[in-house]
């Protein structure tokens, strides 16, 4: 188990690294591992960086959650009603889709940028409410077994890809 202090430093986006090399490495990794197109992988990576900066979370953490929730399929749905890359349940988070009509708001969760922004906002709120990443991930997953462990492992993998791109990353595990 990773110490709480380590979790906090891996999730905080103190100095967001936005290098083209780093993003390019992540795009290529996602294309190879999850069989996505370059265009889709680029949209997802850019949205993860944008939302990560907005909500002060590591883009690698956002990508790790996406890998566990939808395996990078923006059209993913669950029997529980979760939609999109980060598997947002519309009936619980319609307030985050600001002013959209219900039908169009639900459809917008299949757009990568919208889904990633909403999912990252939810996680950030859970972290604040729970005062920590571990409890927030438990809540985000609906208490799925081994979810936290799997997300943290994926987070480390995405961090290694970022580092391999030659970028010095603050707060890596």
PDB file of C-alpha atoms in Angstrom:
ATOM      1  CA  UNK A   1       0.000   0.000   0.000  1.00  0.00           C
ATOM      2  CA  UNK A   2       1.286   3.464  -0.872  1.00  0.00           C
ATOM      3  CA  UNK A   3       1.598   5.990   1.942  1.00  0.00           C
ATOM      4  CA  UNK A   4      -0.896   8.848   2.088  1.00  0.00           C
ATOM      5  CA  UNK A   5       1.812  11.473   1.507  1.00  0.00           C
ATOM      6  CA  UNK A   6       2.901   9.672  -1.656  1.00  0.00           C
ATOM      7  CA  UNK A   7      -0.673   9.574  -2.896  1.00  0.00           C
ATOM      8  CA  UNK A   8      -1.050  13.284  -2.373  1.00  0.00           C
ATOM      9  CA  UNK A   9       2.111  14.124  -4.302  1.00  0.00           C
ATOM     10  CA  UNK A  10       1.202  11.824  -7.187  1.00  0.00           C
ATOM     11  CA  UNK A  11      -2.227  13.383  -7.579  1.00  0.00           C
ATOM     12  CA  UNK A  12      -1.359  17.043  -7.251  1.00  0.00           C
ATOM     13  CA  UNK A  13      -0.591  18.756 -10.525  1.00  0.00           C
ATOM     14  CA  UNK A  14       1.861  21.247  -9.048  1.00  0.00           C
ATOM     15  CA  UNK A  15       3.662  22.004 -12.285  1.00  0.00           C
ATOM     16  CA  UNK A  16       1.637  20.617 -15.149  1.00  0.00           C
ATOM     17  CA  UNK A  17       3.989  19.213 -17.729  1.00  0.00           C
ATOM     18  CA  UNK A  18       2.643  19.978 -21.174  1.00  0.00           C
ATOM     19  CA  UNK A  19       5.477  19.004 -23.429  1.00  0.00           C
ATOM     20  CA  UNK A  20       4.609  17.726 -26.857  1.00  0.00           C
ATOM     21  CA  UNK A  21       7.010  14.809 -26.346  1.00  0.00           C
ATOM     22  CA  UNK A  22       5.258  13.729 -23.170  1.00  0.00           C
ATOM     23  CA  UNK A  23       1.781  13.950 -24.678  1.00  0.00           C
ATOM     24  CA  UNK A  24       3.016  12.208 -27.821  1.00  0.00           C
ATOM     25  CA  UNK A  25       4.423   9.329 -25.778  1.00  0.00           C
ATOM     26  CA  UNK A  26       1.107   8.923 -23.973  1.00  0.00           C
ATOM     27  CA  UNK A  27      -0.817   9.028 -27.264  1.00  0.00           C
ATOM     28  CA  UNK A  28       1.381   6.304 -28.761  1.00  0.00           C
ATOM     29  CA  UNK A  29       1.129   4.182 -25.613  1.00  0.00           C
ATOM     30  CA  UNK A  30      -2.669   4.411 -25.594  1.00  0.00           C
ATOM     31  CA  UNK A  31      -2.834   3.612 -29.321  1.00  0.00           C
ATOM     32  CA  UNK A  32      -0.669   0.514 -28.844  1.00  0.00           C
ATOM     33  CA  UNK A  33      -2.146  -0.783 -25.602  1.00  0.00           C
ATOM     34  CA  UNK A  34      -5.810   0.051 -26.130  1.00  0.00           C
ATOM     35  CA  UNK A  35      -6.062  -0.032 -29.930  1.00  0.00           C
ATOM     36  CA  UNK A  36      -7.430   3.473 -30.379  1.00  0.00           C
ATOM     37  CA  UNK A  37      -6.907   5.817 -33.276  1.00  0.00           C
ATOM     38  CA  UNK A  38      -4.325   8.556 -33.003  1.00  0.00           C
ATOM     39  CA  UNK A  39      -7.044  11.212 -33.227  1.00  0.00           C
ATOM     40  CA  UNK A  40      -9.021   9.704 -30.330  1.00  0.00           C
ATOM     41  CA  UNK A  41      -5.938   9.112 -28.180  1.00  0.00           C
ATOM     42  CA  UNK A  42      -4.854  12.728 -28.767  1.00  0.00           C
ATOM     43  CA  UNK A  43      -8.265  14.079 -27.757  1.00  0.00           C
ATOM     44  CA  UNK A  44      -8.231  11.966 -24.597  1.00  0.00           C
ATOM     45  CA  UNK A  45      -4.686  12.944 -23.603  1.00  0.00           C
ATOM     46  CA  UNK A  46      -5.340  16.637 -24.218  1.00  0.00           C
ATOM     47  CA  UNK A  47      -8.603  16.465 -22.259  1.00  0.00           C
ATOM     48  CA  UNK A  48      -6.860  14.646 -19.380  1.00  0.00           C
ATOM     49  CA  UNK A  49      -4.219  17.384 -19.212  1.00  0.00           C
ATOM     50  CA  UNK A  50      -6.841  20.116 -19.373  1.00  0.00           C
ATOM     51  CA  UNK A  51      -9.106  18.609 -16.712  1.00  0.00           C
ATOM     52  CA  UNK A  52      -6.108  17.610 -14.592  1.00  0.00           C
ATOM     53  CA  UNK A  53      -4.887  21.192 -14.560  1.00  0.00           C
ATOM     54  CA  UNK A  54      -8.379  22.553 -13.883  1.00  0.00           C
ATOM     55  CA  UNK A  55      -8.994  20.251 -10.903  1.00  0.00           C
ATOM     56  CA  UNK A  56      -5.371  19.898  -9.758  1.00  0.00           C
ATOM     57  CA  UNK A  57      -5.029  16.205 -10.493  1.00  0.00           C
ATOM     58  CA  UNK A  58      -2.348  14.346 -12.369  1.00  0.00           C
ATOM     59  CA  UNK A  59      -3.263  13.622 -15.998  1.00  0.00           C
ATOM     60  CA  UNK A  60      -1.744  10.180 -15.435  1.00  0.00           C
ATOM     61  CA  UNK A  61      -4.304   9.518 -12.714  1.00  0.00           C
ATOM     62  CA  UNK A  62      -7.112  10.604 -15.024  1.00  0.00           C
ATOM     63  CA  UNK A  63      -5.792   8.315 -17.768  1.00  0.00           C
ATOM     64  CA  UNK A  64      -5.465   5.452 -15.274  1.00  0.00           C
ATOM     65  CA  UNK A  65      -9.125   5.795 -14.303  1.00  0.00           C
ATOM     66  CA  UNK A  66     -10.143   5.876 -17.966  1.00  0.00           C
ATOM     67  CA  UNK A  67      -8.126   2.703 -18.607  1.00  0.00           C
ATOM     68  CA  UNK A  68      -9.962   0.899 -15.786  1.00  0.00           C
ATOM     69  CA  UNK A  69     -13.429   2.330 -16.411  1.00  0.00           C
ATOM     70  CA  UNK A  70     -13.754   2.087 -20.202  1.00  0.00           C
ATOM     71  CA  UNK A  71     -10.476   0.854 -21.706  1.00  0.00           C
ATOM     72  CA  UNK A  72     -10.516   4.101 -23.711  1.00  0.00           C
ATOM     73  CA  UNK A  73     -13.876   3.433 -25.376  1.00  0.00           C
ATOM     74  CA  UNK A  74     -15.813   6.731 -25.382  1.00  0.00           C
ATOM     75  CA  UNK A  75     -19.069   4.869 -26.143  1.00  0.00           C
ATOM     76  CA  UNK A  76     -18.763   2.530 -23.135  1.00  0.00           C
ATOM     77  CA  UNK A  77     -21.902   2.016 -21.082  1.00  0.00           C
ATOM     78  CA  UNK A  78     -22.667  -0.093 -18.046  1.00  0.00           C
ATOM     79  CA  UNK A  79     -25.779  -1.873 -16.889  1.00  0.00           C
ATOM     80  CA  UNK A  80     -25.860   0.635 -14.034  1.00  0.00           C
ATOM     81  CA  UNK A  81     -26.201   3.534 -16.460  1.00  0.00           C
ATOM     82  CA  UNK A  82     -22.613   4.798 -16.407  1.00  0.00           C
ATOM     83  CA  UNK A  83     -21.495   6.384 -19.674  1.00  0.00           C
ATOM     84  CA  UNK A  84     -18.343   7.245 -21.541  1.00  0.00           C
ATOM     85  CA  UNK A  85     -14.651   7.155 -20.820  1.00  0.00           C
ATOM     86  CA  UNK A  86     -14.846   7.790 -17.075  1.00  0.00           C
ATOM     87  CA  UNK A  87     -18.187   5.990 -16.673  1.00  0.00           C
ATOM     88  CA  UNK A  88     -20.176   8.916 -15.317  1.00  0.00           C
ATOM     89  CA  UNK A  89     -23.686   8.054 -14.099  1.00  0.00           C
ATOM     90  CA  UNK A  90     -25.861  10.868 -15.496  1.00  0.00           C
ATOM     91  CA  UNK A  91     -28.663  10.601 -12.943  1.00  0.00           C
ATOM     92  CA  UNK A  92     -26.203  11.423 -10.150  1.00  0.00           C
ATOM     93  CA  UNK A  93     -24.248  14.175 -11.905  1.00  0.00           C
ATOM     94  CA  UNK A  94     -26.608  16.114 -14.154  1.00  0.00           C
ATOM     95  CA  UNK A  95     -25.735  19.280 -12.219  1.00  0.00           C
ATOM     96  CA  UNK A  96     -22.205  19.078 -13.647  1.00  0.00           C
ATOM     97  CA  UNK A  97     -23.486  19.221 -17.206  1.00  0.00           C
ATOM     98  CA  UNK A  98     -24.536  22.852 -16.642  1.00  0.00           C
ATOM     99  CA  UNK A  99     -27.765  23.947 -18.177  1.00  0.00           C
ATOM    100  CA  UNK A 100     -28.021  21.278 -20.854  1.00  0.00           C
ATOM    101  CA  UNK A 101     -31.322  19.605 -21.541  1.00  0.00           C
ATOM    102  CA  UNK A 102     -31.370  16.110 -20.074  1.00  0.00           C
ATOM    103  CA  UNK A 103     -31.319  14.296 -23.432  1.00  0.00           C
ATOM    104  CA  UNK A 104     -28.454  16.338 -24.833  1.00  0.00           C
ATOM    105  CA  UNK A 105     -26.589  16.298 -21.518  1.00  0.00           C
ATOM    106  CA  UNK A 106     -26.649  12.514 -21.475  1.00  0.00           C
ATOM    107  CA  UNK A 107     -25.462  12.393 -25.064  1.00  0.00           C
ATOM    108  CA  UNK A 108     -22.638  14.788 -24.256  1.00  0.00           C
ATOM    109  CA  UNK A 109     -21.161  12.261 -21.826  1.00  0.00           C
ATOM    110  CA  UNK A 110     -20.096  10.304 -24.896  1.00  0.00           C
ATOM    111  CA  UNK A 111     -17.913  13.244 -25.996  1.00  0.00           C
ATOM    112  CA  UNK A 112     -14.410  12.634 -24.602  1.00  0.00           C
ATOM    113  CA  UNK A 113     -13.769  16.210 -23.472  1.00  0.00           C
ATOM    114  CA  UNK A 114     -17.092  16.544 -21.650  1.00  0.00           C
ATOM    115  CA  UNK A 115     -16.868  13.125 -20.021  1.00  0.00           C
ATOM    116  CA  UNK A 116     -13.286  13.638 -18.850  1.00  0.00           C
ATOM    117  CA  UNK A 117     -14.063  17.072 -17.463  1.00  0.00           C
ATOM    118  CA  UNK A 118     -17.116  15.816 -15.557  1.00  0.00           C
ATOM    119  CA  UNK A 119     -15.404  12.622 -14.342  1.00  0.00           C
ATOM    120  CA  UNK A 120     -12.336  14.519 -13.149  1.00  0.00           C
ATOM    121  CA  UNK A 121     -14.521  17.067 -11.385  1.00  0.00           C
ATOM    122  CA  UNK A 122     -16.373  14.250  -9.615  1.00  0.00           C
ATOM    123  CA  UNK A 123     -13.093  12.676  -8.492  1.00  0.00           C
ATOM    124  CA  UNK A 124     -11.760  16.017  -7.258  1.00  0.00           C
ATOM    125  CA  UNK A 125     -14.949  16.552  -5.240  1.00  0.00           C
ATOM    126  CA  UNK A 126     -14.687  13.042  -3.777  1.00  0.00           C
ATOM    127  CA  UNK A 127     -11.046  13.655  -2.816  1.00  0.00           C
ATOM    128  CA  UNK A 128     -12.027  16.859  -1.042  1.00  0.00           C
ATOM    129  CA  UNK A 129     -14.984  15.222   0.730  1.00  0.00           C
ATOM    130  CA  UNK A 130     -13.029  12.136   1.741  1.00  0.00           C
ATOM    131  CA  UNK A 131      -9.783  14.007   2.477  1.00  0.00           C
ATOM    132  CA  UNK A 132      -7.789  11.565   0.409  1.00  0.00           C
ATOM    133  CA  UNK A 133      -7.354   9.700  -2.826  1.00  0.00           C
ATOM    134  CA  UNK A 134      -7.879   6.162  -1.532  1.00  0.00           C
ATOM    135  CA  UNK A 135     -11.349   6.826  -0.093  1.00  0.00           C
ATOM    136  CA  UNK A 136     -12.251   8.923  -3.144  1.00  0.00           C
ATOM    137  CA  UNK A 137     -11.354   6.073  -5.504  1.00  0.00           C
ATOM    138  CA  UNK A 138     -13.394   3.632  -3.417  1.00  0.00           C
ATOM    139  CA  UNK A 139     -16.398   5.953  -3.747  1.00  0.00           C
ATOM    140  CA  UNK A 140     -15.770   6.636  -7.453  1.00  0.00           C
ATOM    141  CA  UNK A 141     -15.779   2.901  -8.187  1.00  0.00           C
ATOM    142  CA  UNK A 142     -18.865   2.132  -6.149  1.00  0.00           C
ATOM    143  CA  UNK A 143     -16.672  -0.001  -3.879  1.00  0.00           C
ATOM    144  CA  UNK A 144     -15.476  -2.303  -6.659  1.00  0.00           C
ATOM    145  CA  UNK A 145     -13.021  -4.934  -5.369  1.00  0.00           C
ATOM    146  CA  UNK A 146      -9.333  -4.168  -6.003  1.00  0.00           C
ATOM    147  CA  UNK A 147     -10.260  -1.017  -7.959  1.00  0.00           C
ATOM    148  CA  UNK A 148      -7.933   1.272  -6.001  1.00  0.00           C
ATOM    149  CA  UNK A 149      -4.997  -1.097  -6.441  1.00  0.00           C
ATOM    150  CA  UNK A 150      -5.635  -1.445 -10.177  1.00  0.00           C
ATOM    151  CA  UNK A 151      -5.977   2.319 -10.710  1.00  0.00           C
ATOM    152  CA  UNK A 152      -2.786   3.025  -8.773  1.00  0.00           C
ATOM    153  CA  UNK A 153      -0.906   0.408 -10.804  1.00  0.00           C
ATOM    154  CA  UNK A 154      -2.179   1.944 -14.044  1.00  0.00           C
ATOM    155  CA  UNK A 155      -1.276   5.395 -12.706  1.00  0.00           C
ATOM    156  CA  UNK A 156       2.317   4.249 -12.202  1.00  0.00           C
ATOM    157  CA  UNK A 157       2.407   2.870 -15.747  1.00  0.00           C
ATOM    158  CA  UNK A 158       1.209   6.172 -17.245  1.00  0.00           C
ATOM    159  CA  UNK A 159       3.744   8.042 -15.091  1.00  0.00           C
ATOM    160  CA  UNK A 160       6.554   5.811 -16.428  1.00  0.00           C
ATOM    161  CA  UNK A 161       5.460   6.606 -19.989  1.00  0.00           C
ATOM    162  CA  UNK A 162       5.568  10.326 -19.161  1.00  0.00           C
ATOM    163  CA  UNK A 163       9.017  10.008 -17.619  1.00  0.00           C
ATOM    164  CA  UNK A 164      10.340   7.957 -20.521  1.00  0.00           C
ATOM    165  CA  UNK A 165       9.482  10.874 -22.783  1.00  0.00           C
ATOM    166  CA  UNK A 166      12.343  12.700 -21.103  1.00  0.00           C
ATOM    167  CA  UNK A 167      10.261  15.041 -19.004  1.00  0.00           C
ATOM    168  CA  UNK A 168      11.116  15.481 -15.355  1.00  0.00           C
ATOM    169  CA  UNK A 169       7.847  15.008 -13.492  1.00  0.00           C
ATOM    170  CA  UNK A 170       7.256  16.321  -9.990  1.00  0.00           C
ATOM    171  CA  UNK A 171       5.713  13.890  -7.530  1.00  0.00           C
ATOM    172  CA  UNK A 172       6.093  10.613  -9.417  1.00  0.00           C
ATOM    173  CA  UNK A 173       5.913   7.318  -7.604  1.00  0.00           C
TER     174      UNK A 173
END
